[in-house]
XYZ file of C-alpha atoms in Angstrom:
440
model
C 18.482 -103.691 -59.658
C 20.222 -100.363 -59.000
C 17.916 -97.686 -57.656
C 19.223 -94.141 -58.125
C 18.735 -91.843 -55.164
C 16.606 -88.757 -55.661
C 18.400 -85.432 -55.764
C 16.926 -84.629 -52.335
C 18.429 -87.805 -50.840
C 21.762 -87.135 -52.531
C 21.932 -83.616 -51.134
C 20.959 -84.752 -47.643
C 23.855 -87.233 -47.666
C 26.537 -84.550 -48.072
C 29.226 -84.797 -45.387
C 28.414 -82.155 -42.761
C 32.068 -81.327 -42.163
C 32.615 -80.685 -45.858
C 29.446 -78.568 -45.996
C 30.790 -76.473 -43.111
C 34.073 -75.924 -44.937
C 36.046 -77.916 -42.409
C 37.871 -80.096 -44.946
C 39.432 -77.657 -47.348
C 42.803 -76.362 -48.431
C 42.862 -72.566 -48.223
C 44.741 -72.493 -51.524
C 42.289 -74.728 -53.353
C 41.358 -73.709 -56.890
C 43.335 -70.437 -56.792
C 41.231 -69.238 -53.859
C 44.087 -67.240 -52.319
C 44.980 -65.133 -55.349
C 43.308 -62.170 -53.671
C 41.777 -61.990 -50.216
C 38.373 -60.976 -51.600
C 35.534 -60.453 -49.089
C 33.080 -63.214 -48.167
C 34.458 -65.760 -50.610
C 32.512 -68.981 -50.928
C 34.561 -72.075 -50.095
C 35.217 -74.179 -53.228
C 34.990 -77.503 -51.350
C 31.481 -76.571 -50.180
C 30.388 -75.722 -53.710
C 32.132 -78.837 -54.985
C 30.060 -81.014 -52.672
C 26.890 -79.476 -54.127
C 28.081 -79.895 -57.723
C 28.966 -83.534 -57.102
C 25.466 -84.085 -55.696
C 23.586 -82.502 -58.611
C 25.805 -83.249 -61.613
C 24.260 -86.663 -62.311
C 20.855 -84.969 -62.612
C 22.114 -82.542 -65.285
C 22.556 -83.010 -69.042
C 25.980 -83.734 -70.510
C 27.900 -80.551 -71.392
C 25.925 -78.398 -68.964
C 26.471 -74.699 -68.356
C 26.845 -72.921 -65.006
C 26.114 -69.272 -64.237
C 26.992 -67.014 -61.311
C 25.495 -63.508 -61.669
C 27.294 -62.320 -58.495
C 30.624 -64.001 -59.225
C 32.792 -62.098 -56.725
C 36.143 -63.914 -56.607
C 34.874 -66.505 -59.151
C 35.159 -69.460 -56.781
C 31.867 -70.860 -58.082
C 33.161 -70.580 -61.639
C 36.520 -72.274 -61.088
C 34.773 -75.042 -59.149
C 32.497 -75.507 -62.150
C 35.533 -75.600 -64.433
C 37.003 -78.444 -62.374
C 33.907 -80.493 -63.268
C 33.850 -79.546 -66.938
C 31.003 -77.032 -67.002
C 30.716 -74.243 -69.520
C 30.841 -71.268 -67.173
C 29.568 -67.703 -67.262
C 29.815 -65.032 -64.591
C 29.355 -61.319 -64.175
C 29.703 -58.749 -61.422
C 29.300 -55.016 -61.005
C 32.667 -54.708 -59.247
C 35.571 -54.203 -61.711
C 37.972 -55.813 -59.222
C 35.785 -58.932 -59.231
C 35.951 -58.967 -63.031
C 39.734 -58.652 -62.977
C 40.301 -61.537 -60.576
C 37.749 -63.655 -62.474
C 39.581 -62.954 -65.734
C 42.840 -64.041 -64.117
C 41.437 -67.261 -62.682
C 39.818 -68.332 -65.957
C 42.640 -67.251 -68.318
C 44.842 -69.467 -70.491
C 48.494 -69.413 -69.347
C 49.886 -71.758 -71.967
C 53.413 -70.782 -73.083
C 53.576 -68.026 -70.445
C 56.411 -68.158 -67.932
C 55.057 -66.130 -65.026
C 58.246 -66.640 -63.008
C 60.326 -64.898 -65.689
C 57.733 -62.126 -65.955
C 57.909 -61.608 -62.201
C 61.708 -61.343 -62.320
C 61.478 -58.672 -65.024
C 58.902 -56.661 -63.065
C 60.917 -56.821 -59.847
C 64.182 -55.934 -61.578
C 62.584 -53.016 -63.414
C 60.973 -51.738 -60.231
C 64.194 -51.882 -58.243
C 66.206 -50.259 -61.038
C 63.651 -47.465 -61.502
C 65.138 -44.164 -60.242
C 62.020 -42.156 -61.054
C 60.421 -40.994 -57.786
C 57.284 -39.559 -59.368
C 53.818 -40.734 -58.309
C 51.787 -41.876 -61.304
C 48.261 -41.620 -59.892
C 46.406 -38.913 -58.077
C 43.038 -39.099 -56.361
C 41.218 -37.461 -53.504
C 42.947 -38.095 -50.139
C 45.777 -40.146 -51.634
C 48.098 -38.891 -48.881
C 45.586 -40.004 -46.257
C 45.672 -43.582 -47.493
C 49.310 -43.950 -48.590
C 52.624 -42.724 -47.207
C 54.651 -40.930 -49.869
C 57.358 -43.606 -49.933
C 54.651 -46.236 -50.510
C 53.179 -44.160 -53.350
C 56.597 -44.017 -55.017
C 57.176 -47.782 -54.842
C 53.652 -48.563 -56.026
C 54.240 -46.257 -59.006
C 57.425 -48.136 -59.877
C 55.538 -51.435 -59.786
C 52.745 -49.946 -61.850
C 55.172 -48.790 -64.555
C 56.908 -52.161 -64.583
C 53.630 -54.064 -65.001
C 52.572 -51.757 -67.831
C 55.850 -52.574 -69.611
C 54.775 -56.217 -70.021
C 53.547 -56.877 -73.568
C 50.999 -59.607 -72.839
C 47.664 -58.436 -71.386
C 47.114 -61.809 -69.672
C 50.420 -61.346 -67.845
C 49.565 -57.775 -66.913
C 46.174 -58.766 -65.504
C 47.732 -61.527 -63.420
C 50.114 -59.066 -61.795
C 47.447 -56.359 -61.426
C 45.671 -58.786 -59.099
C 48.875 -59.278 -57.129
C 49.305 -55.505 -56.986
C 45.729 -55.104 -55.734
C 46.568 -57.265 -52.712
C 49.810 -55.320 -52.187
C 47.919 -52.019 -52.248
C 45.518 -53.166 -49.555
C 48.320 -54.470 -47.350
C 50.557 -51.422 -47.792
C 47.895 -48.737 -47.427
C 47.009 -46.864 -44.247
C 43.699 -48.713 -44.115
C 42.921 -51.067 -41.242
C 42.506 -54.334 -43.134
C 40.611 -55.975 -40.265
C 37.407 -54.624 -41.808
C 36.157 -54.318 -45.385
C 35.184 -50.700 -44.846
C 37.841 -48.032 -45.212
C 39.080 -47.032 -41.761
C 42.369 -45.204 -41.357
C 44.970 -46.564 -38.973
C 46.140 -44.411 -36.099
C 48.938 -41.947 -36.892
C 51.221 -43.795 -34.519
C 50.535 -47.087 -36.265
C 51.099 -45.508 -39.690
C 54.432 -44.014 -38.713
C 55.661 -47.198 -37.054
C 54.851 -49.405 -40.065
C 57.862 -50.131 -42.237
C 56.664 -51.936 -45.327
C 58.039 -52.199 -48.851
C 55.458 -52.615 -51.633
C 58.109 -54.106 -53.950
C 59.136 -56.784 -51.439
C 55.486 -57.446 -50.592
C 54.685 -57.738 -54.298
C 57.435 -60.319 -54.767
C 56.142 -62.429 -51.880
C 52.482 -62.251 -52.944
C 53.256 -62.887 -56.621
C 55.339 -65.966 -55.881
C 52.448 -67.469 -53.913
C 49.937 -66.460 -56.591
C 51.964 -68.168 -59.323
C 51.944 -71.405 -57.324
C 48.192 -71.079 -56.770
C 47.326 -70.543 -60.431
C 49.611 -73.365 -61.558
C 48.037 -75.688 -58.977
C 44.599 -74.852 -60.369
C 45.739 -75.400 -63.938
C 47.245 -78.727 -62.886
C 43.873 -79.805 -61.462
C 42.249 -79.025 -64.832
C 44.966 -80.916 -66.666
C 44.537 -83.903 -64.352
C 40.823 -83.963 -65.186
C 41.647 -83.759 -68.926
C 40.010 -80.359 -69.223
C 42.892 -78.579 -70.930
C 43.886 -78.897 -74.578
C 47.041 -77.105 -75.699
C 46.852 -75.248 -72.406
C 43.316 -73.924 -72.950
C 40.147 -74.920 -71.110
C 38.187 -77.241 -73.402
C 34.787 -75.722 -72.525
C 33.649 -72.097 -72.693
C 34.641 -69.737 -69.881
C 33.253 -66.218 -70.037
C 33.216 -63.425 -67.456
C 31.802 -59.939 -67.934
C 31.349 -56.665 -66.136
C 27.688 -55.958 -65.580
C 24.929 -55.101 -63.157
C 22.752 -58.221 -62.917
C 19.912 -56.041 -61.661
C 19.820 -54.441 -65.119
C 20.554 -57.444 -67.337
C 22.409 -60.727 -67.661
C 24.729 -60.006 -70.577
C 24.564 -63.310 -72.445
C 22.157 -65.086 -74.789
C 23.090 -68.522 -73.444
C 20.849 -70.811 -71.395
C 22.052 -72.496 -68.204
C 21.296 -75.730 -66.416
C 22.870 -74.767 -63.075
C 23.012 -71.551 -61.101
C 25.571 -71.486 -58.278
C 25.685 -68.168 -56.473
C 25.573 -66.144 -53.289
C 24.022 -62.681 -53.605
C 25.436 -59.844 -51.472
C 22.696 -60.524 -48.944
C 21.660 -57.714 -46.675
C 22.131 -54.197 -47.970
C 25.078 -51.873 -48.291
C 24.780 -50.901 -44.601
C 24.473 -54.384 -43.153
C 26.623 -56.486 -45.444
C 30.099 -56.474 -46.934
C 31.037 -53.209 -48.657
C 32.706 -54.664 -51.730
C 33.125 -51.215 -53.255
C 34.961 -49.778 -50.269
C 37.163 -52.878 -50.193
C 38.039 -52.356 -53.875
C 38.313 -48.560 -53.923
C 42.023 -48.157 -53.222
C 43.307 -50.974 -55.490
C 41.191 -49.725 -58.391
C 42.763 -46.259 -58.174
C 46.077 -47.748 -59.311
C 44.856 -50.155 -62.022
C 43.920 -48.518 -65.371
C 40.298 -49.301 -66.225
C 41.222 -50.096 -69.855
C 43.408 -52.908 -68.512
C 40.312 -54.579 -67.043
C 37.580 -53.965 -69.624
C 36.974 -51.048 -71.956
C 33.198 -51.615 -71.725
C 33.064 -50.501 -68.072
C 31.017 -47.307 -67.955
C 30.592 -46.753 -64.210
C 32.772 -43.984 -62.773
C 33.801 -46.099 -59.787
C 36.896 -43.989 -59.033
C 34.890 -40.849 -58.300
C 33.634 -41.560 -54.791
C 34.307 -44.363 -52.318
C 30.718 -45.674 -52.280
C 30.060 -45.623 -56.041
C 30.169 -49.416 -56.492
C 28.146 -50.093 -53.333
C 25.560 -47.473 -54.294
C 24.981 -49.246 -57.609
C 24.836 -52.707 -56.009
C 21.750 -54.451 -54.603
C 19.987 -52.233 -52.074
C 22.337 -49.341 -52.696
C 19.703 -46.867 -53.806
C 15.964 -46.668 -54.232
C 14.110 -45.077 -57.138
C 10.468 -45.613 -56.139
C 8.498 -44.771 -52.998
C 8.548 -47.127 -50.048
C 4.774 -47.476 -50.269
C 5.243 -48.801 -53.809
C 7.940 -51.165 -52.545
C 5.650 -52.485 -49.837
C 2.790 -52.941 -52.308
C 5.087 -54.758 -54.709
C 6.889 -57.044 -52.254
C 4.584 -57.848 -49.344
C 2.278 -59.830 -51.614
C 5.273 -61.962 -52.637
C 6.840 -62.459 -49.217
C 4.780 -62.896 -46.070
C 8.018 -63.162 -44.102
C 9.131 -59.709 -45.237
C 5.731 -58.262 -44.345
C 5.842 -59.812 -40.864
C 9.289 -58.334 -40.281
C 8.091 -54.822 -41.094
C 4.879 -55.282 -39.135
C 7.000 -56.121 -36.069
C 8.807 -52.766 -36.182
C 7.271 -50.436 -33.619
C 9.246 -47.200 -33.753
C 9.548 -44.862 -36.780
C 13.363 -44.852 -36.651
C 13.319 -48.659 -36.903
C 11.268 -48.513 -40.081
C 13.567 -45.867 -41.573
C 16.647 -47.984 -40.870
C 14.969 -51.106 -42.244
C 13.988 -49.477 -45.523
C 17.418 -50.421 -46.860
C 16.365 -54.044 -46.391
C 13.259 -53.350 -48.459
C 15.359 -51.808 -51.228
C 17.673 -54.806 -51.218
C 14.814 -57.305 -51.497
C 13.310 -55.307 -54.347
C 16.611 -55.276 -56.243
C 17.049 -59.002 -55.598
C 13.535 -59.684 -56.890
C 14.249 -57.771 -60.111
C 17.549 -59.626 -60.527
C 15.823 -62.989 -60.064
C 13.546 -62.172 -63.007
C 16.629 -61.493 -65.155
C 18.231 -64.745 -64.008
C 15.142 -66.873 -64.682
C 15.132 -65.745 -68.319
C 18.520 -67.445 -68.695
C 17.697 -70.690 -66.865
C 16.764 -73.743 -68.924
C 13.768 -76.011 -68.316
C 14.533 -78.517 -65.520
C 17.517 -76.437 -64.414
C 18.697 -76.199 -60.812
C 19.512 -73.147 -58.749
C 21.807 -73.221 -55.727
C 21.608 -70.087 -53.589
C 23.823 -69.565 -50.541
C 22.367 -66.914 -48.249
C 22.436 -65.913 -44.594
C 20.074 -64.183 -42.210
C 20.938 -60.941 -40.442
C 19.788 -59.054 -37.425
C 18.716 -55.503 -38.217
C 17.062 -53.389 -35.519
C 17.789 -56.359 -33.212
C 15.299 -58.402 -35.221
C 16.231 -61.223 -37.565
C 15.746 -60.611 -41.263
C 15.032 -64.108 -42.563
C 16.674 -63.795 -45.953
C 16.365 -67.531 -46.590
C 12.580 -67.450 -46.186
C 12.262 -64.227 -48.168
C 14.313 -65.625 -51.071
C 12.286 -68.842 -51.049
C 9.003 -66.923 -51.133
C 10.216 -64.665 -53.951
C 11.160 -67.676 -56.068
C 8.005 -69.605 -55.212
C 5.924 -66.579 -56.270
C 7.481 -67.088 -59.714
C 6.747 -70.834 -59.808
C 10.218 -72.032 -58.786
C 10.215 -75.054 -56.450
C 12.404 -75.473 -53.373
C 13.712 -79.051 -53.348
C 16.351 -78.926 -50.591
C 17.274 -76.734 -47.637
C 20.743 -77.209 -46.121
C 22.381 -75.344 -43.244
C 26.121 -74.818 -42.900
C 28.222 -73.325 -40.129
C 30.452 -70.507 -41.379
C 33.923 -71.646 -40.349
C 36.085 -70.013 -42.979
C 34.073 -67.476 -44.952
C 35.784 -64.169 -44.235
C 33.069 -61.824 -42.991
C 33.004 -58.712 -40.814
C 32.244 -59.473 -37.157
C 29.895 -56.614 -36.309
C 28.989 -53.217 -37.620
C 26.874 -50.290 -36.447
C 23.688 -51.686 -37.935
C 23.729 -55.370 -37.280
C 25.390 -58.452 -35.908
C 26.592 -60.749 -38.640
C 25.701 -64.408 -38.894
C 27.571 -67.619 -38.142
C 25.344 -69.864 -40.274
C 24.273 -69.898 -43.884
C 21.514 -71.591 -45.791
C 22.143 -73.431 -49.042
C 18.820 -73.482 -50.864
C 18.378 -75.650 -53.964
C 15.509 -74.902 -56.351
C 14.296 -76.410 -59.600
C 12.766 -74.603 -62.561
C 10.303 -76.911 -64.333
C 8.958 -74.635 -67.054
């Protein structure tokens, strides 16, 4: 008689090295299309999917309401899930569109040749975009070459082709700007460093695009190998949208698996996705990404981060405490341990983040099916030299809503690109993977 392991036993048996991200190809599942911040490692997510998939119905659907670089979604595609993702960052939407697109009958190599030839033949030295402090972030010769690339991409007739090369251009913009790319926050290089750098956006674009074409074809080949493509198209549904998950999840579908990692912390103590995306988005027309985007993210550097979890607070902190401390004893203990007034002021951003996360969880639960599973990857941070136990706080928030924790895994962060330190906190070297089940 064959006895099937419980889901808890199956999860516990996951290879520790795989869970830590130690056995992965950095190009796996188009992961290197754009060096997006804090990307989850597909092989880690894959190990979780393989553990839970036998406990899910046939033709299940997967959701990621903080999709980022869409690694959770493309991993789900490899296993035949219907996938849905959304994110408040337009750059996240663009890269997610590119990773989930149908490239049947499109010769990206020929498109790249046309774009490069047009750019190099372009004798127009005008700069096609203008924004506050453009000369601070780009040398004039870089602005001219980026404008030539921009015009060449816009000359392509197919929107799928244009989006693919907008992503390549986004990476070029970051690498050719005057920003120090060692951090996700915008920090200008020294004048000496700027003047000594000799870099051609067109040559950089060619190099990045060639690698990106290989990456996307490799991913498509993995889908084909698993018989998940028909006439070049993914056989299940794949949908990505721009949206603030704190306000709503923009689909009527129900899901059997959530696979996500929220931007844990707050916009002072975690990755500043908006700052990371600010310069690339200045060069990419918003209508090329999605005409439904209403946020004026080009106006100020922090616009995206301000609208993200923990970015702003609209009710009093006394109301926040009253609302949250009854749900999370761990959060209450953290605030009770703060002695000095300046500590409490600095930690209020944490309170705002937890409140926004709690609201978002309610929106997510409306879309989760009965007997569905939720996989949350989250890390703890030190703020005010005291650990904010995000894993415990998240667990208590979900348990207050009747959601059961069924497994608690710990992974060492070996390859998730994160900032090392910032002025507010020391970042983590471990993450928790928390698996919950909704039974109602």
